[in-house]
Amino acid sequence: MANMNENFLKLQDNYLFSTISKKVNEFKQNNPSKKIIKMGIGDVILPIPKSIIEAMHNAVDEMGDISTFKGYPPEYGYQFLKEKIVENDYKSRNVSIDETEIFISDGAKSDTGNILDIFGNNNVVAIPNPVYPVYMDTNIIAGNKIVYIPMNRENNFIPELLEEKVDLIYLCFPNNPTGTTITKTQLQKWVDYAINNKSIIIYDAAYEAFITEKNIVHTIYEIEGASKVAIEIKSFSKTAGFTGLRCGYTVIPKEVIGYTKNNEKICINKLWARRQSTKFNGVSYITQKAAEAVYSEEGKQQINKNIKFYLENAQIIRSELEKYGYETYGGINAPYIWVKTPNGLSSWEFFDYLLNEKCIVGTPRKWLWNRRGRIF
Ligand code: PLP
C-alpha cells in the first residue's frame, strides 16, 4: 500500500488557472460566437522576435549535421548562454555573479517549486499576499508553515517586515499580480532582515524587463548584502515571448548559506547543483541558442519593442478603467493591472461579471488573510 503525501489534500480545490480555464471553456461552449478578450493567465500574445527564430533555425540545422550535433546538454546550462547572462544581466549593473552561480532552467515556475527540494520540511515560510500561487501551493505540498505578509492599498503594496523570525521569504518584484514594485531602500530592509535572522530570500524577478522607473533594482544583488542571503529566479517567458519555448535561470551565489540541524553551514549552491544533476537533464540546445539570441543587439531591440507594446496596452487598460471609476494599480513597471472590485463584489463574482457580461477574462484574487497571521 503506497503512502501518499497528504499535504496535497490541503490544497484548495483547484489550481487557480485551471479553474479559470474551466470557466472560460464552459463560457465558450455556451457562447460559441462570442469573441473573448483573454487577460487571465499572464501569457504573451506577440510571437518570438525574428532574430531569435533565426537562431533557433540555425541550431536546428546544427542538430542535423554530424559535425555540429549536440547530445545531452550540460545540466547547469551551456557556457555560451551563461556568459551572456553574466555580462548583460549582472556585470552591466555592477553586480558580480560567477557563471558557476547560474543554473539554466526550463522556466521560473519549475525552479520556484523545485527549490524546496533542498530545504528541510520544517521551515517557516513568509509569502506575500496576494501572490503568484505557485509559492503557496508548493509550500503546502512540502508541509511548510506559511506566514502571510500583507500587500494591500493600506501599505502601498509594500510587504512590511515581520516581527517573528522566518526561514524562507518569497519576494516577487515587479509583482504578479499587483503590478507594483518596491524601492531600493524598502528592499534593503528585507535583505537586512534576512541577514539578521539567517533567512533566505527567494526573489522572483520574472518581470524585471518591464521596469521603466529609476530607483527600482533590476536584480536583488544590487542591494548590499543580498548575495549572502538571496536566490534569484528569472525567466525568458515574458521578456522574450518564451512561454511556449520554456527557458529561465536561477542564480545562487556561493555565499548563500543554509544550516543543518546541528548548526553546520551548508553551501546552497552546491546542494542545488547536486539536485539538478540528479533530477534535471538540462534545457535543449535549440532553446538555449534562442535564449542567447535574446542578448544580441537585434534581439534586444526587438524585445524592447514588444515590451513597450505590452506596457502601452497596460496603460490603455488602466486609463480606461479609471475613466469608469475603477481603482487601479500597476502597469508602470509590470504588464499587470490590479483592480479593486466595485460595489463589494468578491473577486470571483467580479470575474464572472467580466466574463459573462463583457467577454473579458481576468484573474480573480483576494486577500487570504487581512492581517499578519498564520493560516495553515
Ligand atoms: N514567476 C512569476 C511571478 C510569474 O508570474 C510567472 C508566470 O506567469 C512565472 C514565474 C512563470 O514563469 P515561467 O514561464 O518561466 O515558468
XYZ file of C-alpha atoms and ligand atoms in Angstrom:
392
model
C 0.000 0.000 0.000
C 1.522 3.294 -1.073
C 1.538 6.077 1.454
C 0.592 9.387 -0.094
C 1.802 12.919 0.540
C -1.378 14.034 2.259
C -0.318 17.651 2.046
C -1.781 17.555 -1.476
C -5.207 17.193 0.159
C -4.690 20.541 1.892
C -4.521 22.412 -1.416
C -7.527 24.488 -2.345
C -9.804 22.558 -4.733
C -8.135 23.561 -7.973
C -5.084 25.395 -9.110
C -6.300 28.948 -9.847
C -5.594 28.921 -13.570
C -7.234 25.509 -14.065
C -10.430 26.883 -12.533
C -10.254 29.914 -14.807
C -9.741 27.822 -17.906
C -12.653 25.529 -16.908
C -14.955 28.534 -16.567
C -13.753 30.024 -19.858
C -14.270 26.724 -21.707
C -17.804 26.457 -20.347
C -18.499 30.023 -21.459
C -17.116 29.264 -24.952
C -19.303 26.168 -25.281
C -22.404 28.120 -24.312
C -21.472 31.186 -26.401
C -19.604 29.881 -29.482
C -19.989 33.101 -31.491
C -18.661 35.472 -28.823
C -15.090 36.766 -29.012
C -13.254 36.632 -25.701
C -10.540 39.067 -24.608
C -8.136 36.973 -22.548
C -6.346 38.733 -19.718
C -6.301 35.785 -17.324
C -3.065 33.792 -17.067
C -0.247 36.181 -17.912
C 0.560 34.733 -21.309
C 2.222 36.635 -24.112
C 0.495 37.256 -27.444
C 3.306 38.533 -29.664
C 5.362 35.914 -31.498
C 9.019 35.340 -30.674
C 11.170 38.041 -32.355
C 12.688 37.220 -35.738
C 16.360 37.211 -34.732
C 15.603 34.622 -32.048
C 13.696 32.461 -34.517
C 16.693 32.619 -36.871
C 18.995 31.500 -34.065
C 16.708 28.531 -33.473
C 16.650 27.631 -37.174
C 20.444 27.621 -37.205
C 20.500 25.468 -34.081
C 18.070 23.001 -35.681
C 20.389 22.716 -38.695
C 23.336 22.086 -36.365
C 21.427 19.253 -34.741
C 21.017 17.601 -38.172
C 24.709 17.686 -39.027
C 27.092 15.105 -37.568
C 29.860 17.688 -37.140
C 27.717 20.050 -35.030
C 25.131 17.697 -33.495
C 24.670 18.001 -29.702
C 23.507 15.283 -27.332
C 22.596 15.840 -23.700
C 23.145 19.457 -22.721
C 25.141 20.369 -19.584
C 22.771 20.070 -16.588
C 23.501 23.629 -15.464
C 23.355 25.208 -18.923
C 25.678 25.950 -21.830
C 28.602 28.235 -21.206
C 27.661 30.460 -24.189
C 24.355 31.394 -22.546
C 25.666 31.779 -19.005
C 28.374 34.152 -20.284
C 25.731 36.374 -21.899
C 23.652 36.388 -18.711
C 26.634 37.346 -16.549
C 27.616 40.140 -18.941
C 24.181 41.621 -19.672
C 22.091 40.988 -16.572
C 24.762 41.409 -13.864
C 28.118 42.900 -14.935
C 26.360 45.765 -16.735
C 24.721 46.626 -13.386
C 27.996 46.373 -11.452
C 26.948 43.093 -9.910
C 29.499 40.348 -9.627
C 27.997 36.931 -10.368
C 30.087 33.975 -11.481
C 28.932 31.602 -14.222
C 29.026 28.723 -11.735
C 26.354 30.558 -9.740
C 23.907 30.423 -12.670
C 21.674 27.434 -13.421
C 19.727 27.462 -16.714
C 16.225 26.084 -16.259
C 13.097 25.258 -18.213
C 11.385 28.281 -16.646
C 10.809 30.111 -13.409
C 7.756 28.103 -12.377
C 9.664 24.824 -12.175
C 12.507 26.331 -10.194
C 10.310 28.253 -7.728
C 8.717 24.917 -6.888
C 11.759 22.653 -7.210
C 13.957 24.819 -4.995
C 12.087 23.425 -1.971
C 13.775 20.059 -2.629
C 16.944 21.361 -0.990
C 15.285 22.788 2.117
C 14.040 20.773 5.082
C 10.347 20.266 5.821
C 10.005 22.268 8.959
C 10.722 25.727 7.663
C 8.589 28.748 8.444
C 7.993 30.471 5.130
C 6.866 34.058 4.560
C 4.781 34.629 1.465
C 3.338 37.985 0.403
C -0.410 38.067 -0.033
C -1.635 38.280 -2.784
C 0.952 36.353 -4.696
C 1.825 34.123 -7.645
C 0.043 30.973 -6.395
C 2.939 28.587 -7.046
C 4.853 29.739 -3.938
C 1.916 28.963 -1.700
C 0.886 25.641 -3.223
C 4.423 24.244 -3.358
C 4.968 25.121 0.294
C 1.699 23.493 1.293
C 2.787 20.358 -0.589
C 6.155 20.485 1.199
C 4.390 20.734 4.557
C 5.957 24.048 5.495
C 4.386 26.506 7.891
C 3.270 29.605 5.987
C 3.156 33.159 7.330
C 1.473 35.687 5.073
C 2.835 39.185 4.543
C 0.002 41.523 3.595
C 0.421 43.667 0.494
C -2.519 45.985 0.052
C -3.557 49.535 -0.674
C -3.164 50.446 3.015
C 0.558 49.638 2.952
C 1.004 50.737 -0.672
C 1.645 47.121 -1.688
C 4.964 47.110 0.167
C 5.437 43.963 2.276
C 6.167 45.117 5.824
C 8.899 43.469 7.854
C 7.751 40.648 10.122
C 8.171 40.731 13.875
C 8.616 36.982 14.016
C 11.554 35.072 12.608
C 11.012 33.142 9.380
C 13.368 30.857 7.479
C 12.397 31.479 3.864
C 10.953 34.636 2.326
C 9.419 34.844 -1.134
C 9.526 38.237 -2.815
C 8.394 38.974 -6.356
C 9.141 42.353 -7.915
C 7.839 43.729 -10.216
C 4.921 41.942 -8.676
C 2.465 39.458 -10.066
C -0.453 40.032 -9.569
C -0.470 43.649 -8.337
C 1.919 45.081 -10.943
C 3.565 47.137 -8.183
C 7.244 47.424 -7.230
C 9.498 48.090 -4.273
C 12.214 50.751 -3.907
C 15.868 50.066 -3.188
C 15.517 51.272 0.401
C 12.474 49.073 1.057
C 14.187 46.018 -0.394
C 17.344 46.730 1.631
C 15.216 46.316 4.792
C 14.265 42.784 3.746
C 17.860 41.884 2.918
C 18.958 43.192 6.327
C 16.142 41.217 7.979
C 17.335 38.056 6.186
C 20.941 38.646 7.228
C 19.952 39.258 10.859
C 17.659 36.221 11.031
C 19.704 33.822 8.891
C 16.764 33.605 6.498
C 16.909 33.074 2.759
C 15.087 35.259 0.241
C 13.733 33.645 -2.908
C 13.481 36.596 -5.256
C 11.329 36.103 -8.341
C 12.307 38.696 -10.944
C 10.303 37.256 -13.845
C 9.112 40.754 -14.822
C 12.420 42.610 -14.496
C 12.444 43.541 -18.191
C 9.331 45.672 -17.686
C 10.947 48.082 -15.214
C 10.768 51.656 -16.503
C 11.353 53.720 -13.348
C 14.661 54.624 -11.736
C 15.371 53.580 -8.141
C 13.939 50.115 -8.820
C 16.551 47.396 -8.845
C 16.760 45.014 -11.807
C 18.357 42.323 -9.685
C 18.260 41.837 -5.924
C 22.067 41.661 -5.962
C 22.140 45.419 -6.496
C 21.194 45.538 -2.800
C 24.069 45.445 -0.321
C 24.435 42.057 1.335
C 21.915 40.304 -0.929
C 24.491 37.907 -2.360
C 24.762 36.394 1.140
C 21.049 35.644 1.513
C 19.206 35.696 -1.825
C 18.381 33.245 -4.568
C 17.180 34.987 -7.737
C 14.848 33.357 -10.230
C 14.447 34.728 -13.753
C 12.508 33.834 -16.852
C 12.670 34.481 -20.595
C 8.891 33.906 -20.789
C 7.643 37.458 -20.505
C 10.925 39.114 -21.501
C 11.136 37.456 -24.885
C 7.890 35.566 -25.502
C 9.256 32.185 -24.356
C 6.114 30.949 -22.564
C 5.790 28.137 -25.106
C 9.521 27.609 -25.545
C 10.472 27.290 -21.829
C 13.690 28.808 -20.541
C 14.773 30.700 -17.451
C 17.579 30.673 -14.928
C 18.249 30.588 -11.217
C 21.131 32.355 -9.502
C 22.559 31.007 -6.263
C 25.663 32.880 -5.103
C 28.164 30.632 -3.356
C 27.994 32.794 -0.229
C 24.344 31.817 0.417
C 24.357 29.526 3.419
C 21.816 27.170 4.956
C 22.129 25.191 8.172
C 21.873 21.558 9.272
C 20.002 20.634 12.478
C 23.413 20.678 14.178
C 24.002 24.232 13.005
C 26.618 23.259 10.449
C 26.832 25.563 7.444
C 25.797 24.268 4.031
C 26.593 25.923 0.687
C 23.205 26.120 -1.026
C 24.763 26.464 -4.484
C 26.418 23.057 -4.025
C 23.178 21.431 -2.894
C 21.209 22.854 -5.830
C 23.931 21.700 -8.250
C 23.572 18.214 -6.766
C 19.791 18.364 -7.012
C 19.896 19.465 -10.648
C 22.427 16.834 -11.692
C 20.195 14.192 -10.099
C 16.767 15.285 -11.306
C 17.289 17.537 -14.337
C 18.852 16.863 -17.723
C 19.197 20.443 -18.881
C 17.446 22.658 -21.414
C 17.619 21.824 -25.118
C 20.459 23.280 -27.219
C 17.923 24.874 -29.575
C 16.176 26.651 -26.700
C 19.436 27.867 -25.171
C 20.546 29.188 -28.575
C 17.247 31.076 -28.697
C 17.916 32.492 -25.227
C 21.422 33.512 -26.272
C 19.923 35.486 -29.170
C 17.838 37.483 -26.658
C 21.117 39.252 -25.789
C 22.168 40.119 -29.369
C 21.764 43.775 -30.399
C 18.968 42.839 -32.801
C 17.315 40.632 -30.181
C 17.404 43.399 -27.571
C 15.822 45.901 -29.954
C 13.049 43.519 -30.995
C 12.328 42.539 -27.407
C 12.195 46.129 -26.211
C 9.654 46.879 -28.923
C 7.436 44.040 -27.662
C 7.774 45.095 -24.030
C 6.805 48.636 -24.994
C 3.707 47.232 -26.694
C 2.655 45.350 -23.528
C 3.262 48.386 -21.325
C 1.251 50.590 -23.703
C -1.592 48.073 -23.542
C -1.389 48.170 -19.754
C -1.667 51.953 -19.845
C -4.706 51.791 -22.134
C -6.409 49.273 -19.829
C -5.566 51.300 -16.751
C -6.714 54.651 -18.111
C -9.958 53.187 -19.499
C -10.732 51.508 -16.167
C -10.021 54.745 -14.318
C -12.338 56.596 -16.697
C -15.124 54.344 -15.437
C -14.225 54.975 -11.807
C -12.230 51.823 -11.035
C -9.365 51.985 -8.554
C -6.297 50.578 -10.308
C -2.615 49.882 -9.587
C 0.431 48.682 -11.536
C 1.119 48.789 -15.255
C 4.184 51.076 -14.993
C 6.940 48.585 -14.230
C 4.924 45.449 -14.976
C 2.350 44.293 -17.507
C -0.256 43.725 -14.777
C -3.108 45.973 -13.688
C -4.613 45.314 -10.265
C -8.227 46.459 -9.917
C -10.293 46.921 -6.781
C -13.574 45.118 -7.302
C -16.536 47.512 -7.291
C -19.659 47.515 -5.104
C -18.342 44.978 -2.609
C -18.224 42.176 -5.204
C -15.920 39.291 -4.383
C -13.076 38.706 -6.838
C -14.771 35.595 -8.276
C -18.098 37.476 -8.601
C -16.309 40.229 -10.491
C -14.520 37.597 -12.606
C -17.919 36.063 -13.520
C -19.356 39.516 -14.280
C -16.439 40.373 -16.616
C -16.645 37.015 -18.389
C -20.405 36.744 -18.731
C -21.271 40.389 -19.381
C -18.151 41.767 -21.082
C -16.455 38.642 -22.538
C -13.243 39.567 -20.691
C -11.139 37.064 -18.745
C -9.344 38.456 -15.705
C -7.586 36.756 -12.805
C -9.517 36.836 -9.530
C -7.549 37.253 -6.329
C -8.451 38.036 -2.793
C -6.573 38.672 0.394
C -6.251 35.352 2.129
C -5.959 36.988 5.487
C -6.225 40.678 6.165
C -3.694 40.925 8.914
C -0.378 39.395 9.696
C -1.041 35.847 10.686
C -0.609 32.191 10.060
C -3.283 30.284 8.198
C -2.059 26.739 7.856
N 7.006 33.874 -11.672
C 6.007 34.729 -11.818
C 5.843 35.805 -10.816
C 5.097 34.594 -12.865
O 4.088 35.444 -12.978
C 5.262 33.541 -13.791
C 4.324 33.332 -14.888
O 3.286 33.896 -15.025
C 6.314 32.678 -13.603
C 7.179 32.870 -12.544
C 6.490 31.522 -14.504
O 7.459 31.759 -15.464
P 7.904 30.639 -16.485
O 7.051 30.779 -17.687
O 9.356 30.966 -16.734
O 7.755 29.314 -15.841
